[in-house]
Amino acid sequence: MTKKLYYDSSYLTQWDTTILETVKKDDGYYVILEETAFYPHGGGQPCDYGYIQDVPVLDVFNEGEHIFHKLERVPEEMNVACSIDWNRRFDHMQQHSGQHLLSAVCWELVQAMTLSFHLGTDYCTIDVEAAELNIGQLDSIEREVNRRIYKNHSILSYCVSEDEVKQLSLVKQPKVTENIRIVEIKDVEHNACGGTHVHSTGEIGMIKLLRTEKHKGNTRIYFKCGYRALEEFNDCQQILGTVSAKFNTGKDEIMDRIEKWEKEHKQLQAELAILKEKDAEYTAKQLLAEQDGPLIAHVFEDKNMKELQSLAAKITPHTNVPVLLATAAENKVVLSQKSDAGHSCGAFFKEHLGNYNGKGGGSPLMAQAGFPTWEDAHAFYEFTKRMFKNN
Ligand SMILES: [Zn+2]
């Protein structure tokens, strides 16, 4: 059986040992070591990476009594020097110890028990037994966890028997019954856990609660500890810096500037809508004046579908001929008419669109369609024009 060095110390990063067994599986090579400090996946904490005799460790997991290390290739020697990726390990220690403290404070302040813990590359979460946590509760939890971090409580780990565990008031009973590993945050809590932890809460650095969401009737809390919290702060500061530079102002005035900008934007939108309306009225008049023959037809370069429909609706009440409009900006075509005495716009589109790869439809009085290319849209437009002119 492999000796688990990570139980003796979370801080051991280099050691020499012997390969006990090498296994070749379909997806690669695996070795079992006499002693290992590589933490395998478990208890919400991902595995460690590092090197066994210069060969990168790709995965570490428990199977029965053994810990398997997946390697790119098998080392040439049986006596090997091992090292773990300390940045990754310490990050896991900060997040995992932070989680214990966060869970303890959630229980203490709002009696919400932690149901599960996820420690991923992108985010860390705990699910707590609470239908909802309000902003005030989350603020007090965050403040209290940080206060406990700064109080620098020692974190100890040791094994106890089943009888001894009964003396400790654990919030959650352990799944194992012998050699139960306890992680104790002095004066805070005892927790049955096999993970790697920092020596004292001060090393967690800080905790930041980011957001919550409902999950299966409970609350999921997203958080970051230590360097992750620092990186989050740097990201936010960079975004804020970019926005401040765009608005040419400092962080304190930025909200005022954005509100002012929003107001101006709304005003411009309103002015633009009025101008577009006037433009549409003018275009409608012009198309009506140019009317010659059994159809009014026109191609626009820059209008969107909504503008085409609104223009068609302005023209049709003043003419007895159908109105056919197309836009090259969106590869779309609209057909409308005052009455459906002769034919139905929708039925006409339904019958012929397929030949031009078009999709759409409509009512007897107005139909619209979109096409994959302008060539298709234009061909359908020309076809429709011919059909109506020949009628
Ligand atoms: Zn734990």
Short mmCIF file of C-alpha atoms and ligand atoms in Angstrom, two decimals:
data_model
loop_
_atom_site.label_atom_id
_atom_site.label_comp_id
_atom_site.label_asym_id
_atom_site.label_seq_id
_atom_site.Cartn_x
_atom_site.Cartn_y
_atom_site.Cartn_z
CA MET A 1 0.00 0.00 0.00
CA THR A 2 1.27 3.45 -0.88
CA LYS A 3 2.25 5.72 2.02
CA LYS A 4 0.27 8.93 1.68
CA LEU A 5 2.76 11.69 2.39
CA TYR A 6 0.16 14.42 1.90
CA TYR A 7 -1.47 13.27 5.14
CA ASP A 8 1.74 14.00 7.05
CA SER A 9 2.28 17.40 5.46
CA SER A 10 0.55 19.46 2.79
CA TYR A 11 3.80 21.33 2.27
CA LEU A 12 6.00 18.47 1.07
CA THR A 13 6.78 19.11 -2.59
CA GLN A 14 9.85 16.96 -3.33
CA TRP A 15 10.76 13.40 -2.31
CA ASP A 16 12.56 10.30 -3.57
CA THR A 17 10.76 6.97 -3.73
CA THR A 18 10.45 3.70 -5.61
CA ILE A 19 8.02 2.59 -8.29
CA LEU A 20 6.20 -0.47 -6.92
CA GLU A 21 4.23 -1.30 -10.03
CA THR A 22 3.79 -0.15 -13.60
CA VAL A 23 0.48 -0.72 -15.39
CA LYS A 24 -0.19 -0.19 -19.07
CA LYS A 25 -3.80 0.62 -19.85
CA ASP A 26 -5.50 1.48 -23.15
CA ASP A 27 -5.20 5.20 -22.51
CA GLY A 28 -1.63 5.30 -21.16
CA TYR A 29 0.87 4.35 -18.49
CA TYR A 30 0.23 4.27 -14.75
CA VAL A 31 2.61 3.82 -11.84
CA ILE A 32 2.08 2.99 -8.17
CA LEU A 33 4.68 4.52 -5.84
CA GLU A 34 5.92 3.37 -2.45
CA GLU A 35 5.26 6.86 -1.09
CA THR A 36 3.36 9.68 -2.70
CA ALA A 37 2.58 13.31 -1.98
CA PHE A 38 0.44 13.52 -5.14
CA TYR A 39 -3.08 14.11 -3.90
CA PRO A 40 -5.63 12.04 -5.87
CA HIS A 41 -9.06 13.44 -6.83
CA GLY A 42 -11.35 13.29 -3.83
CA GLY A 43 -13.58 15.17 -1.41
CA GLY A 44 -14.24 17.92 -3.93
CA GLN A 45 -10.51 18.62 -4.39
CA PRO A 46 -8.86 17.93 -7.78
CA CYS A 47 -5.59 15.98 -8.05
CA ASP A 48 -2.06 17.35 -8.05
CA TYR A 49 0.17 17.61 -11.09
CA GLY A 50 3.96 17.51 -11.18
CA TYR A 51 6.79 15.23 -12.24
CA ILE A 52 8.01 11.71 -11.54
CA GLN A 53 11.63 11.64 -12.72
CA ASP A 54 11.07 14.40 -15.33
CA VAL A 55 7.95 12.68 -16.68
CA PRO A 56 4.82 14.85 -16.35
CA VAL A 57 2.03 13.48 -14.13
CA LEU A 58 -1.25 13.79 -16.04
CA ASP A 59 -3.74 12.42 -13.51
CA VAL A 60 -3.81 10.92 -10.01
CA PHE A 61 -6.63 8.82 -8.60
CA ASN A 62 -7.49 6.22 -5.98
CA GLU A 63 -8.47 2.71 -6.98
CA GLY A 64 -8.95 0.30 -4.10
CA GLU A 65 -5.85 0.41 -1.89
CA HIS A 66 -3.72 2.05 -4.54
CA ILE A 67 -3.02 5.49 -5.88
CA PHE A 68 -2.45 5.52 -9.62
CA HIS A 69 -0.31 8.17 -11.29
CA LYS A 70 -0.96 8.55 -15.01
CA LEU A 71 2.23 9.40 -16.90
CA GLU A 72 3.19 10.33 -20.45
CA ARG A 73 5.68 7.42 -20.39
CA VAL A 74 7.24 5.09 -17.83
CA PRO A 75 10.45 6.44 -16.22
CA GLU A 76 13.60 4.45 -17.02
CA GLU A 77 14.64 4.06 -13.34
CA MET A 78 12.66 2.41 -10.56
CA ASN A 79 14.09 4.83 -7.99
CA VAL A 80 12.56 8.17 -8.84
CA ALA A 81 12.66 11.79 -7.74
CA CYS A 82 9.19 13.28 -7.50
CA SER A 83 7.96 16.86 -7.33
CA ILE A 84 4.51 18.42 -7.26
CA ASP A 85 3.29 21.59 -8.92
CA TRP A 86 3.26 23.80 -5.83
CA ASN A 87 1.25 26.68 -7.32
CA ARG A 88 -1.60 24.33 -8.17
CA ARG A 89 -1.41 22.55 -4.80
CA PHE A 90 -1.28 25.77 -2.77
CA ASP A 91 -4.24 27.14 -4.74
CA HIS A 92 -6.21 24.01 -3.83
CA MET A 93 -5.15 24.39 -0.18
CA GLN A 94 -6.31 28.02 -0.10
CA GLN A 95 -9.67 27.22 -1.71
CA HIS A 96 -10.27 24.07 0.34
CA SER A 97 -9.37 25.60 3.73
CA GLY A 98 -11.41 28.67 2.74
CA GLN A 99 -14.33 26.37 2.00
CA HIS A 100 -14.15 24.77 5.47
CA LEU A 101 -14.20 28.20 7.08
CA LEU A 102 -17.01 29.42 4.82
CA SER A 103 -19.08 26.30 5.54
CA ALA A 104 -18.48 26.70 9.29
CA VAL A 105 -19.58 30.36 9.20
CA CYS A 106 -22.67 29.56 7.07
CA TRP A 107 -23.68 27.03 9.71
CA GLU A 108 -22.90 29.38 12.58
CA LEU A 109 -24.60 32.52 11.22
CA VAL A 110 -27.56 31.22 9.24
CA GLN A 111 -27.70 27.50 10.18
CA ALA A 112 -27.21 26.53 6.55
CA MET A 113 -25.45 23.18 6.26
CA THR A 114 -23.04 22.60 3.37
CA LEU A 115 -24.29 19.83 1.09
CA SER A 116 -21.50 19.77 -1.48
CA PHE A 117 -18.27 21.46 -2.52
CA HIS A 118 -16.82 21.97 -5.99
CA LEU A 119 -13.25 23.13 -6.56
CA GLY A 120 -12.65 23.63 -10.27
CA THR A 121 -10.12 25.45 -12.40
CA ASP A 122 -12.60 28.21 -13.16
CA TYR A 123 -14.72 28.47 -10.06
CA CYS A 124 -15.35 27.18 -6.53
CA THR A 125 -18.79 26.66 -5.09
CA ILE A 126 -20.57 25.27 -2.08
CA ASP A 127 -24.23 24.28 -2.07
CA VAL A 128 -25.85 25.17 1.25
CA GLU A 129 -29.16 24.02 2.64
CA ALA A 130 -31.05 27.29 2.34
CA ALA A 131 -33.78 28.28 -0.08
CA GLU A 132 -32.35 31.80 -0.23
CA LEU A 133 -29.65 33.99 1.29
CA ASN A 134 -30.21 37.73 1.14
CA ILE A 135 -27.52 40.34 0.51
CA GLY A 136 -27.33 41.23 4.20
CA GLN A 137 -26.73 37.60 5.17
CA LEU A 138 -24.11 37.14 2.45
CA ASP A 139 -22.31 40.33 3.54
CA SER A 140 -22.16 39.17 7.16
CA ILE A 141 -20.95 35.72 6.11
CA GLU A 142 -18.20 37.21 3.93
CA ARG A 143 -17.13 39.65 6.65
CA GLU A 144 -17.07 36.94 9.30
CA VAL A 145 -15.04 34.49 7.17
CA ASN A 146 -12.50 37.24 6.47
CA ARG A 147 -12.38 38.14 10.18
CA ARG A 148 -11.58 34.50 11.00
CA ILE A 149 -8.90 34.50 8.30
CA TYR A 150 -7.22 37.54 9.89
CA LYS A 151 -7.50 35.97 13.37
CA ASN A 152 -5.16 33.31 11.96
CA HIS A 153 -6.61 30.20 13.62
CA SER A 154 -4.35 27.13 13.44
CA ILE A 155 -5.51 24.30 11.19
CA LEU A 156 -4.59 20.80 12.38
CA SER A 157 -5.21 17.37 10.95
CA TYR A 158 -5.10 13.98 12.69
CA CYS A 159 -6.80 10.61 12.71
CA VAL A 160 -9.32 9.49 15.32
CA SER A 161 -11.28 6.33 16.09
CA GLU A 162 -15.04 5.94 15.72
CA ASP A 163 -15.48 6.43 19.49
CA GLU A 164 -13.32 9.53 19.55
CA VAL A 165 -15.23 11.07 16.65
CA LYS A 166 -18.41 10.95 18.76
CA GLN A 167 -16.78 13.36 21.23
CA LEU A 168 -16.32 15.93 18.46
CA SER A 169 -19.44 17.76 17.46
CA LEU A 170 -19.21 17.29 13.69
CA VAL A 171 -21.89 19.00 11.63
CA LYS A 172 -21.65 16.19 9.09
CA GLN A 173 -20.97 12.59 10.09
CA PRO A 174 -18.04 10.93 8.24
CA LYS A 175 -18.65 8.17 5.70
CA VAL A 176 -15.69 6.06 6.91
CA THR A 177 -15.69 4.30 10.31
CA GLU A 178 -11.98 3.76 10.97
CA ASN A 179 -8.93 6.02 10.73
CA ILE A 180 -11.20 8.99 10.43
CA ARG A 181 -9.15 12.02 9.40
CA ILE A 182 -10.18 15.18 11.14
CA VAL A 183 -9.29 18.67 9.94
CA GLU A 184 -9.65 21.05 12.86
CA ILE A 185 -9.74 24.82 12.61
CA LYS A 186 -8.83 25.74 16.20
CA ASP A 187 -11.74 27.33 18.08
CA VAL A 188 -13.94 27.08 14.98
CA GLU A 189 -14.80 23.51 14.00
CA HIS A 190 -13.86 19.88 13.43
CA ASN A 191 -14.51 18.37 10.04
CA ALA A 192 -13.93 14.88 8.64
CA CYS A 193 -11.84 15.52 5.52
CA GLY A 194 -9.02 13.91 3.53
CA GLY A 195 -7.93 17.07 1.69
CA THR A 196 -4.80 19.18 1.88
CA HIS A 197 -5.00 22.33 4.00
CA VAL A 198 -2.95 25.39 4.95
CA HIS A 199 -1.34 25.59 8.43
CA SER A 200 -3.46 28.49 9.60
CA THR A 201 -6.39 30.50 8.30
CA GLY A 202 -4.15 33.53 7.59
CA GLU A 203 -2.72 31.66 4.59
CA ILE A 204 -6.16 31.62 2.97
CA GLY A 205 -5.37 35.29 2.37
CA MET A 206 -8.94 36.46 1.89
CA ILE A 207 -12.31 35.26 0.67
CA LYS A 208 -14.63 36.98 -1.78
CA LEU A 209 -18.19 35.74 -2.32
CA LEU A 210 -18.99 36.42 -5.96
CA ARG A 211 -22.60 35.46 -6.49
CA THR A 212 -25.28 32.93 -5.60
CA GLU A 213 -27.81 30.94 -7.58
CA LYS A 214 -30.65 28.60 -6.74
CA HIS A 215 -29.78 24.95 -7.18
CA LYS A 216 -32.25 22.12 -6.54
CA GLY A 217 -34.08 24.16 -3.92
CA ASN A 218 -30.84 25.15 -2.17
CA THR A 219 -28.34 27.96 -2.64
CA ARG A 220 -25.07 27.69 -4.54
CA ILE A 221 -22.42 30.19 -3.43
CA TYR A 222 -19.56 31.07 -5.81
CA PHE A 223 -16.41 32.20 -4.01
CA LYS A 224 -12.68 32.77 -4.50
CA CYS A 225 -9.90 32.64 -1.93
CA GLY A 226 -6.26 33.78 -1.82
CA TYR A 227 -4.51 34.38 -5.13
CA ARG A 228 -7.76 33.67 -6.99
CA ALA A 229 -9.42 36.52 -5.14
CA LEU A 230 -6.44 38.75 -6.02
CA GLU A 231 -6.71 37.77 -9.70
CA GLU A 232 -10.44 38.51 -9.61
CA PHE A 233 -9.67 41.95 -8.18
CA ASN A 234 -7.05 42.55 -10.90
CA ASP A 235 -9.50 41.50 -13.63
CA CYS A 236 -12.20 43.80 -12.28
CA GLN A 237 -9.73 46.66 -11.93
CA GLN A 238 -8.59 46.21 -15.52
CA ILE A 239 -12.18 46.28 -16.79
CA LEU A 240 -12.96 49.31 -14.66
CA GLY A 241 -9.78 51.00 -15.94
CA THR A 242 -10.78 50.39 -19.56
CA VAL A 243 -14.32 51.69 -18.98
CA SER A 244 -12.98 54.74 -17.08
CA ALA A 245 -10.59 55.50 -19.95
CA LYS A 246 -13.44 55.22 -22.50
CA PHE A 247 -15.53 57.67 -20.49
CA ASN A 248 -12.49 59.76 -19.68
CA THR A 249 -13.24 59.86 -15.97
CA GLY A 250 -12.26 58.29 -12.62
CA LYS A 251 -13.94 55.35 -10.89
CA ASP A 252 -16.03 57.55 -8.56
CA GLU A 253 -17.69 59.45 -11.42
CA ILE A 254 -18.11 56.49 -13.74
CA MET A 255 -21.72 55.63 -12.76
CA ASP A 256 -22.82 59.26 -13.25
CA ARG A 257 -21.21 59.27 -16.68
CA ILE A 258 -22.88 56.01 -17.69
CA GLU A 259 -26.29 57.25 -16.56
CA LYS A 260 -25.79 60.47 -18.51
CA TRP A 261 -24.66 58.46 -21.54
CA GLU A 262 -27.74 56.21 -21.26
CA LYS A 263 -29.99 59.26 -21.16
CA GLU A 264 -28.30 60.76 -24.23
CA HIS A 265 -28.51 57.43 -25.99
CA LYS A 266 -32.27 57.18 -25.34
CA GLN A 267 -32.76 60.74 -26.59
CA LEU A 268 -30.81 59.98 -29.78
CA GLN A 269 -32.86 56.82 -30.31
CA ALA A 270 -36.05 58.84 -30.03
CA GLU A 271 -34.75 61.49 -32.45
CA LEU A 272 -33.61 58.80 -34.87
CA ALA A 273 -37.05 57.13 -34.75
CA ILE A 274 -38.69 60.45 -35.69
CA LEU A 275 -36.26 60.99 -38.58
CA LYS A 276 -36.75 57.43 -39.82
CA GLU A 277 -40.50 57.93 -39.72
CA LYS A 278 -40.18 61.15 -41.78
CA ASP A 279 -37.85 59.41 -44.21
CA ALA A 280 -40.32 56.53 -44.60
CA GLU A 281 -43.19 58.94 -45.24
CA TYR A 282 -41.13 60.74 -47.88
CA THR A 283 -40.09 57.45 -49.56
CA ALA A 284 -43.70 56.21 -49.49
CA LYS A 285 -44.89 59.38 -51.22
CA GLN A 286 -42.16 59.13 -53.82
CA LEU A 287 -42.89 55.45 -54.62
CA LEU A 288 -46.59 56.23 -54.92
CA ALA A 289 -45.83 59.16 -57.25
CA GLU A 290 -43.62 56.97 -59.45
CA GLN A 291 -46.27 54.23 -59.66
CA ASP A 292 -46.61 52.97 -63.21
CA GLY A 293 -48.17 49.59 -64.00
CA PRO A 294 -49.70 46.79 -61.95
CA LEU A 295 -47.11 46.78 -59.14
CA ILE A 296 -44.98 49.10 -56.99
CA ALA A 297 -41.57 47.48 -56.59
CA HIS A 298 -38.32 48.77 -55.13
CA VAL A 299 -34.97 47.47 -53.88
CA PHE A 300 -33.23 49.13 -50.90
CA GLU A 301 -29.58 48.74 -49.96
CA ASP A 302 -29.69 49.52 -46.27
CA LYS A 303 -33.13 48.92 -44.72
CA ASN A 304 -33.97 46.21 -42.20
CA MET A 305 -37.07 44.00 -42.26
CA LYS A 306 -38.98 46.12 -39.76
CA GLU A 307 -38.39 49.23 -41.87
CA LEU A 308 -39.56 47.42 -45.03
CA GLN A 309 -42.77 46.28 -43.33
CA SER A 310 -43.49 49.71 -41.92
CA LEU A 311 -42.88 51.32 -45.34
CA ALA A 312 -45.14 48.76 -47.06
CA ALA A 313 -47.85 49.52 -44.50
CA LYS A 314 -47.56 53.23 -45.36
CA ILE A 315 -47.92 52.69 -49.13
CA THR A 316 -50.62 50.02 -49.43
CA PRO A 317 -53.59 52.07 -48.10
CA HIS A 318 -53.04 54.60 -50.93
CA THR A 319 -52.87 52.26 -53.91
CA ASN A 320 -54.80 49.38 -55.39
CA VAL A 321 -51.69 47.61 -56.69
CA PRO A 322 -49.50 45.27 -54.62
CA VAL A 323 -46.27 46.58 -53.09
CA LEU A 324 -43.06 44.53 -53.40
CA LEU A 325 -39.99 45.67 -51.44
CA ALA A 326 -36.57 44.03 -51.00
CA THR A 327 -33.48 44.85 -48.96
CA ALA A 328 -29.94 43.83 -49.85
CA ALA A 329 -28.82 44.60 -46.28
CA GLU A 330 -30.69 41.57 -44.91
CA ASN A 331 -31.58 39.51 -48.04
CA LYS A 332 -35.29 39.98 -47.35
CA VAL A 333 -38.44 40.56 -49.37
CA VAL A 334 -41.86 41.91 -48.37
CA LEU A 335 -45.09 41.80 -50.37
CA SER A 336 -48.27 43.60 -49.28
CA GLN A 337 -51.61 44.77 -50.65
CA LYS A 338 -54.76 46.62 -49.64
CA SER A 339 -57.23 43.80 -50.31
CA ASP A 340 -56.98 40.09 -50.97
CA ALA A 341 -59.51 40.12 -53.79
CA GLY A 342 -57.06 38.81 -56.38
CA HIS A 343 -54.59 36.63 -54.51
CA SER A 344 -53.07 36.00 -51.10
CA CYS A 345 -49.53 37.31 -50.37
CA GLY A 346 -48.92 34.51 -47.85
CA ALA A 347 -50.11 31.78 -50.21
CA PHE A 348 -47.98 33.18 -53.06
CA PHE A 349 -44.86 33.13 -50.86
CA LYS A 350 -45.63 29.63 -49.63
CA GLU A 351 -45.97 28.33 -53.16
CA HIS A 352 -42.78 29.83 -54.64
CA LEU A 353 -40.29 30.49 -51.83
CA GLY A 354 -38.91 26.94 -51.92
CA ASN A 355 -37.56 27.46 -55.46
CA TYR A 356 -35.37 30.31 -54.17
CA ASN A 357 -34.24 28.79 -50.82
CA GLY A 358 -36.41 31.33 -49.03
CA LYS A 359 -38.14 30.94 -45.70
CA GLY A 360 -41.13 32.91 -44.55
CA GLY A 361 -44.86 33.39 -45.02
CA GLY A 362 -47.61 35.69 -43.87
CA SER A 363 -51.22 36.69 -44.18
CA PRO A 364 -53.26 37.38 -47.34
CA LEU A 365 -52.43 41.09 -46.93
CA MET A 366 -48.73 40.94 -46.05
CA ALA A 367 -45.97 38.35 -46.37
CA GLN A 368 -42.24 38.44 -45.70
CA ALA A 369 -39.31 36.13 -46.37
CA GLY A 370 -35.59 35.79 -45.72
CA PHE A 371 -32.98 34.24 -48.06
CA PRO A 372 -29.50 32.79 -47.53
CA THR A 373 -27.95 35.10 -50.17
CA TRP A 374 -28.82 38.33 -51.95
CA GLU A 375 -28.75 36.44 -55.27
CA ASP A 376 -31.63 34.23 -54.03
CA ALA A 377 -33.55 37.19 -52.59
CA HIS A 378 -33.09 39.23 -55.75
CA ALA A 379 -34.08 36.30 -58.02
CA PHE A 380 -37.29 35.84 -55.99
CA TYR A 381 -37.95 39.60 -56.17
CA GLU A 382 -37.53 39.58 -59.97
CA PHE A 383 -39.71 36.46 -60.29
CA THR A 384 -42.50 38.06 -58.22
CA LYS A 385 -42.26 41.24 -60.31
CA ARG A 386 -42.63 39.24 -63.56
CA MET A 387 -45.59 37.27 -62.19
CA PHE A 388 -47.51 40.40 -61.24
CA LYS A 389 -46.65 42.31 -64.39
CA ASN A 390 -47.88 39.40 -66.52
CA ASN A 391 -51.19 39.21 -64.68
ZN ZN B 1 -12.59 19.21 3.25
#
